[in-house]
mmCIF file of C-alpha atoms in Angstrom:
data_model
loop_
_atom_site.group_PDB
_atom_site.id
_atom_site.type_symbol
_atom_site.label_atom_id
_atom_site.label_comp_id
_atom_site.label_asym_id
_atom_site.label_seq_id
_atom_site.Cartn_x
_atom_site.Cartn_y
_atom_site.Cartn_z
ATOM 1 C CA MET R 108 8.437 -14.681 6.695
ATOM 2 C CA GLU R 109 10.563 -13.424 4.186
ATOM 3 C CA ILE R 110 9.592 -9.179 3.471
ATOM 4 C CA LYS R 111 11.415 -9.041 -0.277
ATOM 5 C CA MET R 112 10.896 -6.110 -2.953
ATOM 6 C CA LEU R 113 8.517 -7.411 -5.936
ATOM 7 C CA SER R 114 9.545 -8.079 -9.197
ATOM 8 C CA PRO R 115 7.864 -8.576 -12.997
ATOM 9 C CA GLU R 116 8.014 -12.224 -12.146
ATOM 10 C CA ASP R 117 5.724 -11.346 -9.071
ATOM 11 C CA ALA R 118 3.008 -10.576 -11.291
ATOM 12 C CA SER R 119 0.063 -12.390 -11.181
ATOM 13 C CA ALA R 120 0.741 -13.786 -7.452
ATOM 14 C CA TYR R 121 0.183 -9.879 -7.040
ATOM 15 C CA TRP R 122 -2.235 -9.704 -9.292
ATOM 16 C CA GLU R 123 -4.118 -12.612 -7.544
ATOM 17 C CA LEU R 124 -3.289 -11.166 -3.979
ATOM 18 C CA ARG R 125 -4.732 -8.026 -5.462
ATOM 19 C CA LEU R 126 -7.631 -10.286 -6.009
ATOM 20 C CA GLU R 127 -8.920 -10.663 -2.149
ATOM 21 C CA ALA R 128 -7.478 -7.713 -1.821
ATOM 22 C CA LEU R 129 -10.540 -6.774 -3.829
ATOM 23 C CA GLN R 130 -12.918 -9.741 -2.496
ATOM 24 C CA LEU R 131 -12.014 -9.532 1.026
ATOM 25 C CA ASN R 132 -12.050 -6.011 2.238
ATOM 26 C CA PRO R 133 -13.497 -3.766 -0.912
ATOM 27 C CA GLU R 134 -14.216 -0.545 1.190
ATOM 28 C CA ALA R 135 -10.633 -0.392 1.841
ATOM 29 C CA PHE R 136 -10.208 0.671 -2.746
ATOM 30 C CA GLY R 137 -11.042 2.632 -4.995
ATOM 31 C CA THR R 138 -10.721 -0.091 -6.916
ATOM 32 C CA SER R 139 -13.938 -3.093 -6.924
ATOM 33 C CA TYR R 140 -13.442 -6.682 -8.060
ATOM 34 C CA GLU R 141 -15.856 -5.808 -10.848
ATOM 35 C CA GLU R 142 -13.656 -3.115 -12.469
ATOM 36 C CA ALA R 143 -10.349 -4.871 -11.693
ATOM 37 C CA ILE R 144 -11.708 -8.235 -12.862
ATOM 38 C CA GLN R 145 -12.572 -6.102 -17.334
ATOM 39 C CA ARG R 146 -8.868 -4.956 -16.976
ATOM 40 C CA THR R 147 -7.532 -6.185 -20.152
ATOM 41 C CA ASN R 148 -3.738 -8.303 -20.113
ATOM 42 C CA PRO R 149 -3.971 -7.466 -16.003
ATOM 43 C CA ILE R 150 -0.027 -9.454 -15.640
ATOM 44 C CA GLU R 151 1.343 -7.508 -17.425
ATOM 45 C CA LEU R 152 -0.323 -4.489 -16.252
ATOM 46 C CA VAL R 153 0.718 -5.556 -12.675
ATOM 47 C CA GLU R 154 4.622 -6.318 -14.532
ATOM 48 C CA LYS R 155 5.155 -2.617 -16.253
ATOM 49 C CA ASN R 156 3.735 -0.926 -12.708
ATOM 50 C CA LEU R 157 6.650 -3.609 -10.643
ATOM 51 C CA GLN R 158 9.451 -2.195 -12.460
ATOM 52 C CA ALA R 159 8.437 1.790 -13.416
ATOM 53 C CA GLU R 160 10.274 4.446 -12.480
ATOM 54 C CA GLY R 161 9.344 5.649 -9.021
ATOM 55 C CA ASN R 162 7.095 2.693 -7.768
ATOM 56 C CA TYR R 163 8.415 0.724 -5.129
ATOM 57 C CA THR R 164 5.793 -2.852 -4.358
ATOM 58 C CA PHE R 165 7.285 -4.795 -1.025
ATOM 59 C CA GLY R 166 5.318 -8.315 -0.684
ATOM 60 C CA ALA R 167 5.612 -10.956 2.112
ATOM 61 C CA TYR R 168 5.824 -14.234 1.269
ATOM 62 C CA TYR R 169 5.285 -17.021 4.058
ATOM 63 C CA HIS R 170 5.498 -20.628 2.920
ATOM 64 C CA GLU R 171 6.276 -19.763 -0.888
ATOM 65 C CA LYS R 172 3.070 -17.894 -1.001
ATOM 66 C CA LEU R 173 2.559 -14.054 -1.554
ATOM 67 C CA VAL R 174 -0.191 -13.501 2.008
ATOM 68 C CA GLY R 175 0.702 -9.207 2.173
ATOM 69 C CA MET R 176 1.607 -6.329 0.010
ATOM 70 C CA VAL R 177 2.108 -2.654 -0.068
ATOM 71 C CA THR R 178 2.985 -0.117 -2.672
ATOM 72 C CA LEU R 179 5.367 3.425 -2.651
ATOM 73 C CA VAL R 180 5.753 5.772 -4.940
ATOM 74 C CA GLN R 181 7.495 8.968 -4.856
ATOM 75 C CA GLU R 182 5.313 11.911 -6.647
ATOM 76 C CA ARG R 183 6.789 13.179 -9.804
ATOM 77 C CA GLY R 184 6.677 17.128 -10.684
ATOM 78 C CA LEU R 185 9.496 18.804 -9.525
ATOM 79 C CA LYS R 186 7.797 20.463 -6.779
ATOM 80 C CA LEU R 187 6.012 17.067 -4.887
ATOM 81 C CA ARG R 188 9.083 14.964 -5.522
ATOM 82 C CA HIS R 189 9.741 15.168 -2.124
ATOM 83 C CA ARG R 190 6.655 13.324 -1.361
ATOM 84 C CA ALA R 191 5.837 9.243 -1.546
ATOM 85 C CA ASN R 192 2.609 7.517 -0.424
ATOM 86 C CA ILE R 193 1.231 4.274 0.034
ATOM 87 C CA TYR R 194 -0.681 2.520 -1.643
ATOM 88 C CA ALA R 195 -2.684 -0.801 -2.579
ATOM 89 C CA MET R 196 -1.570 -2.130 1.510
ATOM 90 C CA TYR R 197 -3.318 -4.954 2.894
ATOM 91 C CA VAL R 198 -2.719 -8.305 4.375
ATOM 92 C CA SER R 199 -4.980 -11.840 3.656
ATOM 93 C CA PRO R 200 -7.090 -12.457 7.074
ATOM 94 C CA GLN R 201 -4.587 -16.122 7.864
ATOM 95 C CA VAL R 202 -1.384 -14.023 8.760
ATOM 96 C CA ARG R 203 -2.792 -10.578 9.953
ATOM 97 C CA GLY R 204 -2.663 -10.445 13.911
ATOM 98 C CA GLN R 205 1.581 -11.717 12.844
ATOM 99 C CA SER R 206 2.986 -8.385 11.952
ATOM 100 C CA VAL R 207 3.625 -8.562 8.595
ATOM 101 C CA GLY R 208 1.906 -4.957 7.620
ATOM 102 C CA LYS R 209 4.353 -3.758 10.412
ATOM 103 C CA ALA R 210 6.981 -5.544 8.256
ATOM 104 C CA LEU R 211 5.570 -4.482 4.890
ATOM 105 C CA LEU R 212 5.281 -0.713 6.614
ATOM 106 C CA VAL R 213 8.803 -0.907 7.661
ATOM 107 C CA GLU R 214 10.429 -2.029 4.447
ATOM 108 C CA ALA R 215 8.778 1.371 2.732
ATOM 109 C CA ILE R 216 9.564 3.696 5.391
ATOM 110 C CA ASN R 217 13.366 1.901 4.895
ATOM 111 C CA LYS R 218 12.803 2.505 1.020
ATOM 112 C CA ALA R 219 11.684 6.112 1.826
ATOM 113 C CA LYS R 220 14.258 6.818 3.568
ATOM 114 C CA ALA R 221 17.129 5.533 1.353
ATOM 115 C CA ILE R 222 15.173 8.224 -1.391
ATOM 116 C CA LYS R 223 17.918 11.082 -0.402
ATOM 117 C CA GLU R 224 14.420 13.591 -1.990
ATOM 118 C CA ILE R 225 12.083 11.465 -0.680
ATOM 119 C CA GLU R 226 10.341 13.553 3.525
ATOM 120 C CA LYS R 227 7.099 12.636 3.344
ATOM 121 C CA ILE R 228 5.132 9.841 3.397
ATOM 122 C CA ASN R 229 1.130 9.814 2.845
ATOM 123 C CA LEU R 230 -1.247 7.718 2.801
ATOM 124 C CA SER R 231 -5.908 7.283 3.056
ATOM 125 C CA VAL R 232 -7.168 4.825 5.221
ATOM 126 C CA VAL R 233 -11.060 3.743 5.599
ATOM 127 C CA SER R 234 -10.987 6.102 9.201
ATOM 128 C CA THR R 235 -13.384 2.827 10.566
ATOM 129 C CA ASN R 236 -10.376 0.650 10.016
ATOM 130 C CA GLU R 237 -9.258 0.673 13.666
ATOM 131 C CA ALA R 238 -6.108 -1.528 13.248
ATOM 132 C CA ALA R 239 -5.064 -0.271 10.171
ATOM 133 C CA LYS R 240 -5.031 2.875 11.697
ATOM 134 C CA ASN R 241 -2.964 2.096 15.416
ATOM 135 C CA LEU R 242 -0.293 0.126 13.065
ATOM 136 C CA TYR R 243 -0.099 3.895 11.346
ATOM 137 C CA SER R 244 0.151 5.856 14.082
ATOM 138 C CA GLN R 245 2.702 3.341 16.008
ATOM 139 C CA LEU R 246 4.829 3.630 13.149
ATOM 140 C CA GLY R 247 4.745 7.431 12.889
ATOM 141 C CA PHE R 248 1.909 8.645 10.879
ATOM 142 C CA THR R 249 -0.819 11.340 11.966
ATOM 143 C CA ILE R 250 -4.308 12.181 10.734
ATOM 144 C CA PHE R 251 -4.379 15.778 8.821
ATOM 145 C CA GLY R 252 -7.817 15.712 7.380
ATOM 146 C CA VAL R 253 -10.872 13.756 7.160
ATOM 147 C CA GLU R 254 -12.431 12.833 3.546
ATOM 148 C CA GLU R 255 -16.144 12.628 4.460
ATOM 149 C CA LYS R 256 -17.856 11.265 2.009
ATOM 150 C CA ALA R 257 -14.565 9.493 0.146
ATOM 151 C CA LEU R 258 -15.572 6.363 -1.364
ATOM 152 C CA LYS R 259 -19.320 4.837 -1.660
ATOM 153 C CA MET R 260 -20.580 1.482 -2.039
ATOM 154 C CA ASN R 261 -24.489 0.850 -3.176
ATOM 155 C CA ASP R 262 -25.927 3.450 -0.549
ATOM 156 C CA THR R 263 -22.849 2.788 2.569
ATOM 157 C CA TYR R 264 -19.824 5.788 2.300
ATOM 158 C CA PHE R 265 -16.378 5.515 4.232
ATOM 159 C CA ASP R 266 -14.943 8.084 5.007
ATOM 160 C CA GLU R 267 -10.779 8.683 5.211
ATOM 161 C CA ASP R 268 -8.304 9.647 7.081
ATOM 162 C CA HIS R 269 -5.064 11.029 5.765
ATOM 163 C CA MET R 270 -2.398 10.789 6.767
ATOM 164 C CA ALA R 271 1.437 11.817 6.637
ATOM 165 C CA LEU R 272 4.727 11.226 8.257
ATOM 166 C CA ILE R 273 7.796 13.410 8.291
ATOM 167 C CA ILE R 274 11.161 11.382 7.588
ATOM 168 C CA ASP R 275 13.391 11.292 9.614
ATOM 169 C CA LYS R 276 17.003 10.613 7.737
ATOM 170 C CA GLU R 277 18.801 10.037 11.115
ATOM 171 C CA GLU R 278 16.662 7.153 12.902
ATOM 172 C CA GLN R 279 15.734 4.069 10.159
ATOM 173 C CA CYS R 280 12.283 2.357 10.852
ATOM 174 C CA ARG R 281 12.495 -0.985 13.062
ATOM 175 C CA ASP R 282 9.773 -3.311 12.798
#
């Protein structure tokens, strides 16, 4: 397994995995599969995002296939630059339970620790996703709030737990 920061050359693989994520775990993302496939030039948009300042997307490759991803985005405003957010965390079902998600998050956390300004990482997770919440907790994230009815699919609502990790710059995160 290789964990690396993705570059524009990885855009097609990223988009393919993103569509898989939206199809297999639609409750975990604010974007729907139907919305995603209607985008104009999605690969071009992914290429731009992968090189945007303050945007760091890590991928897990297994046998040269992208099987996991996570994005760390630093806030831009002067009063918010001390914060970053985790987005688009996903691991393919065939490699779940093999610490792929943990390895990806460790990379993202370590990247945040390497950026002088970042002191806190936020993320949101569907409240019923116990596996993800356990992983986040294991890495030091704590729940600071719950948003009821954060997402709605058909007639089903999903609450989200908002979690944060306060960065300890002295300690590197280990997998």
